[in-house]
Short mmCIF file of N, CA and C in Angstrom, two decimals:
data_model
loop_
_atom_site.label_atom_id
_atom_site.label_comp_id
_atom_site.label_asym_id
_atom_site.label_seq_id
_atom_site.Cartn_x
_atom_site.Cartn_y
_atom_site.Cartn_z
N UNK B 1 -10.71 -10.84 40.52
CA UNK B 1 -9.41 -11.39 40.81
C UNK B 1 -8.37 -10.59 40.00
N UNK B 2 -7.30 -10.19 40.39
CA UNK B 2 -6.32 -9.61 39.70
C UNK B 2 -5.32 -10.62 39.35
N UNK B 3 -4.70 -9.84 38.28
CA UNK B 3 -3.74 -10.54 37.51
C UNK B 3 -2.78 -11.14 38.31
N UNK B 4 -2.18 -10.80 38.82
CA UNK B 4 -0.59 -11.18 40.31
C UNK B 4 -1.21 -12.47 40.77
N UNK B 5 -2.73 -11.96 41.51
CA UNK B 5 -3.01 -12.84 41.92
C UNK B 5 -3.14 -14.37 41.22
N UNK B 6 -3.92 -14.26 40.19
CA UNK B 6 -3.89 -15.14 39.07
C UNK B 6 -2.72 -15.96 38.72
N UNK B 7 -1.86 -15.59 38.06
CA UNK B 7 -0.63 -15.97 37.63
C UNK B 7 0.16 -16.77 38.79
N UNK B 8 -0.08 -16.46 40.47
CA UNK B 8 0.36 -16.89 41.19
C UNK B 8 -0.48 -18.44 41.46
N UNK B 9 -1.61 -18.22 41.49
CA UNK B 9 -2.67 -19.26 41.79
C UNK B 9 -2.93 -20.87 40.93
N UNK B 10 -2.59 -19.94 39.46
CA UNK B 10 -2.29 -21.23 38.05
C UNK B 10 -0.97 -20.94 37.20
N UNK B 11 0.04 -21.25 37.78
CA UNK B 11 1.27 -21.09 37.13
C UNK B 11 0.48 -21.72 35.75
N UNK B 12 0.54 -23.02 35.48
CA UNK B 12 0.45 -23.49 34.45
C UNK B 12 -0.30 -23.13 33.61
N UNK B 13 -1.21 -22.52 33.63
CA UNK B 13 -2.60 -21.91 32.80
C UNK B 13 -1.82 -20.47 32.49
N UNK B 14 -0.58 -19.74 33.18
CA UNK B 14 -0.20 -18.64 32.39
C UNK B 14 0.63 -18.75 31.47
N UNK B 15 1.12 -19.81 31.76
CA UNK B 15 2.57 -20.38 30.94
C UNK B 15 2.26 -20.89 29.52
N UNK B 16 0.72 -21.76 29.88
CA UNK B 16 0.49 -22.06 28.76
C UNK B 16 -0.26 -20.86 27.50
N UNK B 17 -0.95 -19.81 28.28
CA UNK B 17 -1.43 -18.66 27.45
C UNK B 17 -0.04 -17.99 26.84
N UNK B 18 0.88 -17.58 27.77
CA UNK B 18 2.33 -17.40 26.73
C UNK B 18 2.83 -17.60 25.93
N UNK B 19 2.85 -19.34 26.03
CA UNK B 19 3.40 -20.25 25.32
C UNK B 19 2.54 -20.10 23.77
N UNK B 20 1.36 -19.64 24.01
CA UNK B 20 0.31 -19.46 23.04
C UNK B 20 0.66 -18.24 22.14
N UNK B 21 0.79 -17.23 22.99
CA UNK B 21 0.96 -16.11 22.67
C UNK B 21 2.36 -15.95 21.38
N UNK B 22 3.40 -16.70 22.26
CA UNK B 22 4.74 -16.64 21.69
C UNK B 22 4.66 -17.98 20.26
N UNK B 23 3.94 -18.36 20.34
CA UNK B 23 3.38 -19.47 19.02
C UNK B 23 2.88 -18.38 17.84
N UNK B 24 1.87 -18.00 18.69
CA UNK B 24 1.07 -17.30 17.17
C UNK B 24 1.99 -16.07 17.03
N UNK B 25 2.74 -15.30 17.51
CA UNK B 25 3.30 -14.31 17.52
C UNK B 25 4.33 -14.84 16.11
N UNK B 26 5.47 -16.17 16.37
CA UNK B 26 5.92 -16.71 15.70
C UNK B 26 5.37 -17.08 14.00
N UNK B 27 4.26 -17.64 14.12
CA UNK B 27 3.68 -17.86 13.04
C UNK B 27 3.30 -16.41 12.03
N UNK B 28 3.07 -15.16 12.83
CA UNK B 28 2.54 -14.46 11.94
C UNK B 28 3.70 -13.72 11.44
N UNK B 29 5.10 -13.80 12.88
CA UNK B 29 6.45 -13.19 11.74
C UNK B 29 6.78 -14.02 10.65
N UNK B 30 6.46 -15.28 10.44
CA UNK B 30 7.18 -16.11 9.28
C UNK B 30 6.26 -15.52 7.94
N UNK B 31 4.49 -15.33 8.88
CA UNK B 31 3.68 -15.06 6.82
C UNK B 31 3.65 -13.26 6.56
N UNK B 32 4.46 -12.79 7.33
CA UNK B 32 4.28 -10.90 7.23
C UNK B 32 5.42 -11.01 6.18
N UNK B 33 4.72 -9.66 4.96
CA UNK B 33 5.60 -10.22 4.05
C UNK B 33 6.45 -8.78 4.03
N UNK B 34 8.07 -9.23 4.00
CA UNK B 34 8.93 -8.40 4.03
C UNK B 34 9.63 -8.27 2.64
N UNK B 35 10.54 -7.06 2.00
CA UNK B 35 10.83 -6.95 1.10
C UNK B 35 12.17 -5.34 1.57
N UNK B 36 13.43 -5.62 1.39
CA UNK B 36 13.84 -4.69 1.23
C UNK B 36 14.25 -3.35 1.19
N UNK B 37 13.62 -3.65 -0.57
CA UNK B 37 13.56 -2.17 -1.35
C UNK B 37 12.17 -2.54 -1.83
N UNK B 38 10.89 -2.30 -1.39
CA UNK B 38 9.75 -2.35 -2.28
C UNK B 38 9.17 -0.84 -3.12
N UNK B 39 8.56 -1.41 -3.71
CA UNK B 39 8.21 -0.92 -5.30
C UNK B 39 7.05 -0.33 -4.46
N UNK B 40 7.19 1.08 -4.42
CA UNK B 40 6.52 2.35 -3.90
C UNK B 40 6.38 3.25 -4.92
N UNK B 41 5.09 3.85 -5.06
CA UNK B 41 4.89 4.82 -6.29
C UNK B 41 4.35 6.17 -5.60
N UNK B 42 5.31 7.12 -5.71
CA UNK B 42 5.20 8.51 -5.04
C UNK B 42 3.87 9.09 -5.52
N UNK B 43 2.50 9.28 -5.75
CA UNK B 43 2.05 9.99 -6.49
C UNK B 43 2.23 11.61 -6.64
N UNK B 44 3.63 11.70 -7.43
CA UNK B 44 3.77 13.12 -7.61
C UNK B 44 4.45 13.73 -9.23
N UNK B 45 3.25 14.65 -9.25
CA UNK B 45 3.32 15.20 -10.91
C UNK B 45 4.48 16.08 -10.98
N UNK B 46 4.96 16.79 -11.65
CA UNK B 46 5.90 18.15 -11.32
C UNK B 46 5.34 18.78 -13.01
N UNK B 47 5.26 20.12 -12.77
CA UNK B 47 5.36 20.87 -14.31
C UNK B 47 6.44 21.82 -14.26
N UNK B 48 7.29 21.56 -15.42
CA UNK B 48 8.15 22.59 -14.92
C UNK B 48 8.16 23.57 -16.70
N UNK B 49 8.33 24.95 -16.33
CA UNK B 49 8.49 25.95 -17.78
C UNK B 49 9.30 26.59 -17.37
N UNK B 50 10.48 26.92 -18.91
CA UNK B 50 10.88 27.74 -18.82
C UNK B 50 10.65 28.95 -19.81
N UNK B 51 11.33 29.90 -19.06
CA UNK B 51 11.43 31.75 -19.84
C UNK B 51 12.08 32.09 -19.94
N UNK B 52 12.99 32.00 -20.51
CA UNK B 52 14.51 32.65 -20.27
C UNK B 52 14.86 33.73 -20.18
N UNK B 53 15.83 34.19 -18.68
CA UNK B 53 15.74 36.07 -18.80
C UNK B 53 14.83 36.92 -18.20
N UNK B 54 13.82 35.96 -17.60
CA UNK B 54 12.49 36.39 -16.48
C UNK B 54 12.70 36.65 -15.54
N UNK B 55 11.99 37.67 -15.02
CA UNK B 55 12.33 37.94 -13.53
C UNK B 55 11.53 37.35 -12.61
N UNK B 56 11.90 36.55 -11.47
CA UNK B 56 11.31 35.42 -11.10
C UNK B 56 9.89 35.82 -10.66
N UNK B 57 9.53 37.48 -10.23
CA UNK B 57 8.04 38.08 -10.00
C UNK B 57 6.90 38.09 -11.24
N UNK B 58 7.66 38.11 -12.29
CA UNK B 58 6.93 38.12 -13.66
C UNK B 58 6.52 36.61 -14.13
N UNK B 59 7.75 36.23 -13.84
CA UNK B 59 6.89 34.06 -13.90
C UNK B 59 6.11 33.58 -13.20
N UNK B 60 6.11 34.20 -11.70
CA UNK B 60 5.26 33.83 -10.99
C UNK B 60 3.77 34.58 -10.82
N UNK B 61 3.97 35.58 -11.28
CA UNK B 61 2.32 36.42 -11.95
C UNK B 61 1.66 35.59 -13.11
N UNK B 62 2.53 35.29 -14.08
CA UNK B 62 1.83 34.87 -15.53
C UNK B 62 2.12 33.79 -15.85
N UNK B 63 2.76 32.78 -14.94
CA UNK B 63 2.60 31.54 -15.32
C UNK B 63 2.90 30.37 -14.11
N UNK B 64 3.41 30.67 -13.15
CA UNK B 64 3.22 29.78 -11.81
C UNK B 64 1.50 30.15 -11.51
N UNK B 65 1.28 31.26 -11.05
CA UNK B 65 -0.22 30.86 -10.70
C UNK B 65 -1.24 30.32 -10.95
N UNK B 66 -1.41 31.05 -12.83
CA UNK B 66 -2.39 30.23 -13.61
C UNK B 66 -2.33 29.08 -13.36
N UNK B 67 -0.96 28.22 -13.69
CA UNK B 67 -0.59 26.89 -13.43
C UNK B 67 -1.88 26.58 -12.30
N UNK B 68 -0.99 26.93 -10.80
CA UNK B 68 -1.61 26.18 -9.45
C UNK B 68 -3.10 26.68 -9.33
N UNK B 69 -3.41 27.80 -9.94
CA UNK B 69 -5.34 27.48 -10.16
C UNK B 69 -5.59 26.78 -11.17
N UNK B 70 -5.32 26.24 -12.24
CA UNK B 70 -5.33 25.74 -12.84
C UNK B 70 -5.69 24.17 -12.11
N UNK B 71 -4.61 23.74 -11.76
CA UNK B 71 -4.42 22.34 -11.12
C UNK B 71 -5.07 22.13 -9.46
N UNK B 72 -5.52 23.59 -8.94
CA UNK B 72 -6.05 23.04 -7.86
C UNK B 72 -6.96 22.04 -7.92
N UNK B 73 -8.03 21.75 -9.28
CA UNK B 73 -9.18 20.95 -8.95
C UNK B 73 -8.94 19.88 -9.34
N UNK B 74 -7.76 19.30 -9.85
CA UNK B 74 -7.31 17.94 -10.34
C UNK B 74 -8.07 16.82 -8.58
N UNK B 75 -8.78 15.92 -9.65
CA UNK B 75 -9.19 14.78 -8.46
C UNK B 75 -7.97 14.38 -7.74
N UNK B 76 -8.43 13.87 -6.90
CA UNK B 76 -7.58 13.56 -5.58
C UNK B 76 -6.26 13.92 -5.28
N UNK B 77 -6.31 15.58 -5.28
CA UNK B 77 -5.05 16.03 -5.20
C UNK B 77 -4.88 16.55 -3.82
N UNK B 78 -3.69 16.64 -3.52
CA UNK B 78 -3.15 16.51 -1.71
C UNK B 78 -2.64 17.77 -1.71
N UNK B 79 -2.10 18.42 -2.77
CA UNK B 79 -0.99 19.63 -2.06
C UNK B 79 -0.68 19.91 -3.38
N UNK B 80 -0.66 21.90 -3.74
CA UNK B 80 -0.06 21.81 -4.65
C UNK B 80 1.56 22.91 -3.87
N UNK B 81 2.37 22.78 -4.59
CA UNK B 81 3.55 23.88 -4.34
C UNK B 81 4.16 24.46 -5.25
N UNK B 82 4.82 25.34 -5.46
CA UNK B 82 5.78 25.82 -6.49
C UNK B 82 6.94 26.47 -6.18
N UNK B 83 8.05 26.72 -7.01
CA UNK B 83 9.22 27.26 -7.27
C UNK B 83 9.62 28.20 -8.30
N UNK B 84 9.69 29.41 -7.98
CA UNK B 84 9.90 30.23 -9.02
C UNK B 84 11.05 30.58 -8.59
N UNK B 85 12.01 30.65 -10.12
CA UNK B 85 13.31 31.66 -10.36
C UNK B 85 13.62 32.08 -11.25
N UNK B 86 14.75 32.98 -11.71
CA UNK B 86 14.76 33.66 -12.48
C UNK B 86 15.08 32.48 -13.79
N UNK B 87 13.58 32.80 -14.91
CA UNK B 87 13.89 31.76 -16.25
C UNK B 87 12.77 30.45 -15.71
N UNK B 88 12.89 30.08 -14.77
CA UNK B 88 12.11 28.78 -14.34
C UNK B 88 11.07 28.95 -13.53
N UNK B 89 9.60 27.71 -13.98
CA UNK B 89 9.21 27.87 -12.78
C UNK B 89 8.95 26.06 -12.75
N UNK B 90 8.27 26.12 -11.60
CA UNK B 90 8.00 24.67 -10.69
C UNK B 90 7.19 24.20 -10.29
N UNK B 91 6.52 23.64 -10.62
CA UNK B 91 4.95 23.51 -9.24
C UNK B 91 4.77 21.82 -9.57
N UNK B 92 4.81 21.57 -8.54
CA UNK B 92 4.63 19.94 -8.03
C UNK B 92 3.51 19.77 -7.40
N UNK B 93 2.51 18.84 -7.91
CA UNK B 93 1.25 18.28 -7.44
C UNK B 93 1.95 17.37 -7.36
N UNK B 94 1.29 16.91 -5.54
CA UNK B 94 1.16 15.66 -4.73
C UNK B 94 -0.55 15.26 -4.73
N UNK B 95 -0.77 13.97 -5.13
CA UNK B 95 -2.22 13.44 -4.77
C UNK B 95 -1.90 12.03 -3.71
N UNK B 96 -2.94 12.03 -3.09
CA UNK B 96 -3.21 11.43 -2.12
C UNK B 96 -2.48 9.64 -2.59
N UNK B 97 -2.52 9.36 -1.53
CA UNK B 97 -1.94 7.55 -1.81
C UNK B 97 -3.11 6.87 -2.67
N UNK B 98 -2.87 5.96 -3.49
CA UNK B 98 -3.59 5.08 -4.13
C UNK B 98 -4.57 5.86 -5.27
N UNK B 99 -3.78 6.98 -5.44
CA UNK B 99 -4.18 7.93 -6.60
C UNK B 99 -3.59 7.13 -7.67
N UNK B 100 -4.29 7.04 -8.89
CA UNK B 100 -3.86 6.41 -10.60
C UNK B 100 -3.29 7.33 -10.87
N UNK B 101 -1.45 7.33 -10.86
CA UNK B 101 -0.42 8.12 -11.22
C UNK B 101 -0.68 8.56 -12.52
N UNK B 102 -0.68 8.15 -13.53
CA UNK B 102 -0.64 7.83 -14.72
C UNK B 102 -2.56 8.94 -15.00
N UNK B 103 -3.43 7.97 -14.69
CA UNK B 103 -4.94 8.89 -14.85
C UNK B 103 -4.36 10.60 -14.25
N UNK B 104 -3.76 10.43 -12.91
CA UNK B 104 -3.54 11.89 -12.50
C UNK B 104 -2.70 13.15 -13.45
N UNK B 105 -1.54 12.39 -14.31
CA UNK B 105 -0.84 13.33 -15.21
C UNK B 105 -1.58 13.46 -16.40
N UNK B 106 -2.74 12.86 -17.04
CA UNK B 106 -3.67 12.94 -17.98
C UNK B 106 -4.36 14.22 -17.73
N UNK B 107 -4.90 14.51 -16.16
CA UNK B 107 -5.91 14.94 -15.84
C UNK B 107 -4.85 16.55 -15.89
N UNK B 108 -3.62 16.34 -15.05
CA UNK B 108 -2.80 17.41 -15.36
C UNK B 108 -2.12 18.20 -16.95
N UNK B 109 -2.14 17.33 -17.51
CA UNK B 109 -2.21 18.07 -18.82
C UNK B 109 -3.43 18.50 -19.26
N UNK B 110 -4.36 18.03 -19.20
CA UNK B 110 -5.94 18.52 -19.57
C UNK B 110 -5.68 19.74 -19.03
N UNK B 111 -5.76 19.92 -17.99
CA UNK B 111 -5.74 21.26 -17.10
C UNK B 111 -4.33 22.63 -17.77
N UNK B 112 -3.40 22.22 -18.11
CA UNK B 112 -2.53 22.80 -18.42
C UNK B 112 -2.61 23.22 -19.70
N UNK B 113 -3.58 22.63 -20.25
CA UNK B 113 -3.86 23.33 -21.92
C UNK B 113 -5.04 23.91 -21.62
N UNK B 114 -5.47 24.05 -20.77
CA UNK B 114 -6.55 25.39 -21.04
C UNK B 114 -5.81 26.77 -19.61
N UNK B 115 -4.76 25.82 -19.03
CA UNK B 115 -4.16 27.55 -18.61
C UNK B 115 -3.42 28.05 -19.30
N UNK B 116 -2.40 27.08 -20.15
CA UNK B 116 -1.56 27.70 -21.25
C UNK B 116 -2.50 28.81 -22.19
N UNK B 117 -3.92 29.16 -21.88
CA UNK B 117 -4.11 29.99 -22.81
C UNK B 117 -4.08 31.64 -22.26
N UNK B 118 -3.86 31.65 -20.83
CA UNK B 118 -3.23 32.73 -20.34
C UNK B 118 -2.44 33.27 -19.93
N UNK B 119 -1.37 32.39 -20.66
CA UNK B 119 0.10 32.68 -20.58
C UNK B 119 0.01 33.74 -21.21
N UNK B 120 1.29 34.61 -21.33
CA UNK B 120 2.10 35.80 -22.26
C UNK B 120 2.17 35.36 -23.41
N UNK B 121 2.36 35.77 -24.68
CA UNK B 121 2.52 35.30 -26.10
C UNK B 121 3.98 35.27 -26.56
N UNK B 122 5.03 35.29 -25.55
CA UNK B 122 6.00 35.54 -25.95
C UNK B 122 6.76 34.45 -26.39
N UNK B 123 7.41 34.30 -27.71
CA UNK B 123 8.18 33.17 -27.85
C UNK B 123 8.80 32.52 -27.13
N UNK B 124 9.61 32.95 -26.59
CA UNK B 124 10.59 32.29 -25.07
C UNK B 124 10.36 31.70 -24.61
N UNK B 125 8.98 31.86 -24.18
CA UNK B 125 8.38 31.07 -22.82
C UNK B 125 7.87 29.67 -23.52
N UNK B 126 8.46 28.66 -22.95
CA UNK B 126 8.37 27.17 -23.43
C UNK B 126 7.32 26.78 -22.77
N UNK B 127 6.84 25.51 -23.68
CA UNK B 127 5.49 25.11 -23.12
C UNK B 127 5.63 24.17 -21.71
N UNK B 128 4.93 24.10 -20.96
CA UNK B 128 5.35 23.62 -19.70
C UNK B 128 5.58 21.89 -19.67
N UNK B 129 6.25 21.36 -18.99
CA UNK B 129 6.79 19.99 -19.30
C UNK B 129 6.00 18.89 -18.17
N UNK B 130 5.46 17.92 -18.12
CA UNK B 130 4.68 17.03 -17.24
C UNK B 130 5.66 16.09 -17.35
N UNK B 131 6.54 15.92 -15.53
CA UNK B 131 7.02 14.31 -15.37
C UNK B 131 6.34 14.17 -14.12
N UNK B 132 6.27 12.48 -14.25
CA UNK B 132 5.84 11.61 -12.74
C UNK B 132 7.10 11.51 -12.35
N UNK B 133 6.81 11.87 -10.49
CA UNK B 133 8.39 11.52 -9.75
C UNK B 133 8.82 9.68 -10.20
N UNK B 134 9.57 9.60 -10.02
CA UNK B 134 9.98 8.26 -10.02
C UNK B 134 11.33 7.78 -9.42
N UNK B 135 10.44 7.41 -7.71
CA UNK B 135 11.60 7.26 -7.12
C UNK B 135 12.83 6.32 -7.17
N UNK B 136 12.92 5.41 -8.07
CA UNK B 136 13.97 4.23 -8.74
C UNK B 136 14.55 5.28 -9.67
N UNK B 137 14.42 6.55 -10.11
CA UNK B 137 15.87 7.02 -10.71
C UNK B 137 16.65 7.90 -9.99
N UNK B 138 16.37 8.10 -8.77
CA UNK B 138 16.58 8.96 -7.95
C UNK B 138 17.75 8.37 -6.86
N UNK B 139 19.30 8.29 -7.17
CA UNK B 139 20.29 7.68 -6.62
C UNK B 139 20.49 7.77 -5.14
N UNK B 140 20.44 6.41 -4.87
CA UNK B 140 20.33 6.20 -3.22
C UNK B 140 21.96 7.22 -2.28
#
């Protein structure tokens, strides 16, 4: 039996599956829980060093790369990227959702003190800096 047919045959038996439909439909918008602005945690590291006076090919030979081999094997990491310019460099690890933000920048400094040992020896070059993004300081 097809539907047309159906619906034509027991008005009341469709009306009342609707009526059903549009009930529970109701009930589950009142318990779905809505919020705003909710409290979302980016899992994303950033390291950033500077050199001052570098030419952005020389930061990115001797101290962006080490960096991103360095950090490729960090657990549950999603993506690494970087930014080199002249004096600065950049590299932002993203790990996967429901990554331990906090365990993940542990695991990123671990890693960053044993590439810091093939950096250049040159005074200048500052030791590299570990922040978690944090999207609540980041002006709407």
């Amino acid at each position: 039996m097809n539907i047309a047919k159906y619906a034509v045959t027991r008005p009341v038996a469709v009306t009342m599956q609707i009526a059903a439909l549009v009930l529970l439909g109701a009930i589950c918008l009142t318990r779905l829980p809505v919020d705003l602005l909710p409290e979302v945690t980016i899992p994303t590291v950033n390291v950033s060093t500077q050199w001052p006076n570098v030419a952005p090919e020389e930061i990115e030979a001797q101290v962006t790369r080490p960096i991103e081999q360095a950090l490729s094997s960090v657990p549950g990491l999603y993506q690494v990227s970087s930014t080199t310019s002249t004096g600065s460099s950049n590299v932002r690890v993203q790990f996967t959702w429901g990554t331990d933000i906090g365990q993940a920048a542990i695991d990123v400094m671990q890693r960053l003190e044993r590439a810091k040992r093939r950096f250049p020896s040159d005074p200048t070059l500052q030791s590299p800096t570990v922040t978690k993004f944090d999207p609540n300081q980041s002006p709407v």
